XYZ file of C-alpha atoms in Angstrom:
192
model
C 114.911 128.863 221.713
C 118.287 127.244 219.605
C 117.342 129.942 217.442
C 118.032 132.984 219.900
C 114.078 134.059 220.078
C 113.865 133.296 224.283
C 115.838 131.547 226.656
C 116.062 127.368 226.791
C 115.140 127.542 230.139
C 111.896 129.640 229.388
C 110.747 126.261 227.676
C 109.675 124.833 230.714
C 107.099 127.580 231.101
C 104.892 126.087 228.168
C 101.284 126.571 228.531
C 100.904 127.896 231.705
C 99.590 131.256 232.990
C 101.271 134.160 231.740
C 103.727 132.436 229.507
C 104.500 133.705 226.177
C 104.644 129.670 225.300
C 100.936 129.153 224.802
C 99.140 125.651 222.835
C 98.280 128.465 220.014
C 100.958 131.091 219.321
C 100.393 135.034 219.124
C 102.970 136.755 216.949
C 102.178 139.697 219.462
C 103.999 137.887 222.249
C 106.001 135.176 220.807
C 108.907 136.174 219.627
C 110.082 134.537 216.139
C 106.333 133.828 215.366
C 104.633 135.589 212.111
C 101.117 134.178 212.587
C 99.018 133.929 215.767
C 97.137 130.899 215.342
C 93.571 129.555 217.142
C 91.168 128.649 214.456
C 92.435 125.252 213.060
C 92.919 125.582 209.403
C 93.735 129.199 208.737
C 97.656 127.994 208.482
C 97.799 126.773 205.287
C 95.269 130.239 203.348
C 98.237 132.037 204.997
C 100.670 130.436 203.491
C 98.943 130.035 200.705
C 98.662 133.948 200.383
C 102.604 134.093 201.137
C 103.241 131.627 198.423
C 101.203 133.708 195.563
C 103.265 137.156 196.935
C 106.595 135.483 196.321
C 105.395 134.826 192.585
C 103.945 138.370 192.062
C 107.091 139.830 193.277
C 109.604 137.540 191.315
C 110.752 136.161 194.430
C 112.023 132.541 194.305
C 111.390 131.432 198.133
C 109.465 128.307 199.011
C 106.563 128.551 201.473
C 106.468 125.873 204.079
C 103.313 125.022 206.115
C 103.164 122.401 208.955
C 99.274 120.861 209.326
C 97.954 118.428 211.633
C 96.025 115.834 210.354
C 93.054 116.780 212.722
C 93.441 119.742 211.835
C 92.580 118.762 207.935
C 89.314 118.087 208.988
C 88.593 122.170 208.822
C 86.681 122.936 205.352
C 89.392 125.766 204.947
C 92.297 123.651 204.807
C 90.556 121.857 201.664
C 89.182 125.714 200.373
C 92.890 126.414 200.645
C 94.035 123.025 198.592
C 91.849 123.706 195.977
C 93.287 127.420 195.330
C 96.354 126.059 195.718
C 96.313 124.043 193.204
C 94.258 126.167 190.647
C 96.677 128.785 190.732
C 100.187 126.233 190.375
C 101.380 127.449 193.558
C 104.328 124.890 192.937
C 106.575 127.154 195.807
C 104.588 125.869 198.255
C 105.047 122.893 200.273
C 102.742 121.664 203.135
C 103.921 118.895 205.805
C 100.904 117.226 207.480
C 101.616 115.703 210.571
C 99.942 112.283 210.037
C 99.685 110.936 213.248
C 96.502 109.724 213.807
C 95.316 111.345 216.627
C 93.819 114.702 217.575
C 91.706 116.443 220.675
C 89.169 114.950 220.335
C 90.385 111.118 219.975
C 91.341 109.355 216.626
C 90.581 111.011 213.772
C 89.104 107.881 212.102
C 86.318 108.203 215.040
C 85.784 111.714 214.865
C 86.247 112.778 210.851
C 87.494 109.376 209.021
C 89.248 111.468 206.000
C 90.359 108.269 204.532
C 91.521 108.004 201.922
C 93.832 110.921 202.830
C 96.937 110.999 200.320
C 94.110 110.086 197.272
C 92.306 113.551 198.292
C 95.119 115.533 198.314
C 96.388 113.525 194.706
C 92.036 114.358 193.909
C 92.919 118.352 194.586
C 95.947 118.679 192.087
C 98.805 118.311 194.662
C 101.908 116.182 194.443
C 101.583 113.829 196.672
C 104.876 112.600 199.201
C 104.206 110.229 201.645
C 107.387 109.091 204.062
C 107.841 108.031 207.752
C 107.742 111.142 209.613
C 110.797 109.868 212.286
C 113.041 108.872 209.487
C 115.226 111.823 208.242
C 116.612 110.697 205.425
C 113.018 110.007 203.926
C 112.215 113.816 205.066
C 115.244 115.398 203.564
C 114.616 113.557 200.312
C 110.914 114.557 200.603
C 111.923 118.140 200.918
C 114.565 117.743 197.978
C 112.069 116.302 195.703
C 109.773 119.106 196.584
C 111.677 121.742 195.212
C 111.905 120.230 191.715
C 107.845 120.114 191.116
C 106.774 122.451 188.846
C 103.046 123.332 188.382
C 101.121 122.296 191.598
C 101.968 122.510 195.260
C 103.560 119.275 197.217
C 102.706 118.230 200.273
C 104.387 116.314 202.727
C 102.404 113.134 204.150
C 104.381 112.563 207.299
C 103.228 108.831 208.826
C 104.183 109.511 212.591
C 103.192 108.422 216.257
C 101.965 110.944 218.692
C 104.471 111.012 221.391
C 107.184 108.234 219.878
C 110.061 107.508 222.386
C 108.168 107.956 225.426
C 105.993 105.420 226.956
C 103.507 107.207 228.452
C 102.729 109.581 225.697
C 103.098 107.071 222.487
C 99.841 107.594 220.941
C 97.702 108.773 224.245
C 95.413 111.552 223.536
C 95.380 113.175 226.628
C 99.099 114.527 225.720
C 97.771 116.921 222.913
C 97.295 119.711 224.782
C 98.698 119.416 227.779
C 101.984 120.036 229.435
C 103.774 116.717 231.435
C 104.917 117.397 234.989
C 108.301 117.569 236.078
C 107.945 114.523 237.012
C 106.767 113.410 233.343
C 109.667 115.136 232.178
C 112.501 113.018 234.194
C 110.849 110.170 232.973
C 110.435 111.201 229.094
C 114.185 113.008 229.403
C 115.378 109.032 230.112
C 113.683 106.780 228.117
C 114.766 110.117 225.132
C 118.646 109.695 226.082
């Protein structure tokens, strides 16, 4: 919305009927979005397939991907890691998300994937690991990105599911739903 793609105030409309503002975006509706999502894992063979086009076209732009780390328990996303790093797509960067958490509960409950950074280091990626609320650890993340050469980096983000706001810090039932207005007050004051 900052960005000019809808109204600020259509943000309140976020996953409920009829809103352009669904849990999984469609580029046919969303303005500002290039890839519908649904199926968990497809994000990162997208960008992965953006990445190798930049190269084959002499293009020098960097691909970024954001990835939950539920989301990592999809076979695809680790299909997709191993290209990546076969063919040195070093203009790619992927951010996971690291928060512990996902749908279905924690994800050391549903799909333990520890040791996570050590697979990712296993597949031939540069390996960044920071705290995901600290900016200064993500802009030097990013920084350091750009100067790897031969293998894609990603972006281990340690983070809490819902940090600043009581009722959401690391609760579950806040992944895919919307708070009331209610909620809102309350998370708009303990944000301030």
């Amino acid at each position: 919305a900052e960005c000019g793609y809808l109204p600020i105030d259509e943000l309140i409309t976020l996953r409920q009927l009829d809103s352009r503002l669904q849990g999984h975006t469609d580029r046919t509706v969303t303005p500002g979005v290039e890839m519908s999502a649904g199926a968990l894992g497809q994000g990162l063979s997208f960008a992965i397939g953006i990445a190798l086009a930049g190269r084959l076209n002499s293009q020098k732009y960097r691909v970024y991907v954001l990835l939950g780390d539920g989301e990592c328990d999809e076979g695809q996303v680790w299909e997709g890691a191993m290209a990546a790093a076969h063919f040195k797509v070093d203009n790619l960067v992927a951010i996971v998300d690291n928060n512990g958490l996902q749908i279905d509960g924690w994800n050391r409950d549903v799909m333990n994937l520890d040791p996570f950074s050590q697979k990712w280091q296993t597949f031939g990626w540069h390996v960044i690991e920071v705290d995901g609320h600290n900016l200064a650890q993500l802009i030097d993340a990013f920084n350091q990105a750009k100067l790897v050469k031969g293998q894609p980096t990603v972006i281990i983000a340690h983070t809490i599911k819902g940090k600043g706001v009581s009722f959401m810090e690391n609760n579950v039932d806040f992944h895919g739903k919307a708070p009331t207005a209610a909620e809102v007050e309350i998370a708009l004051k303990e944000l301030e």
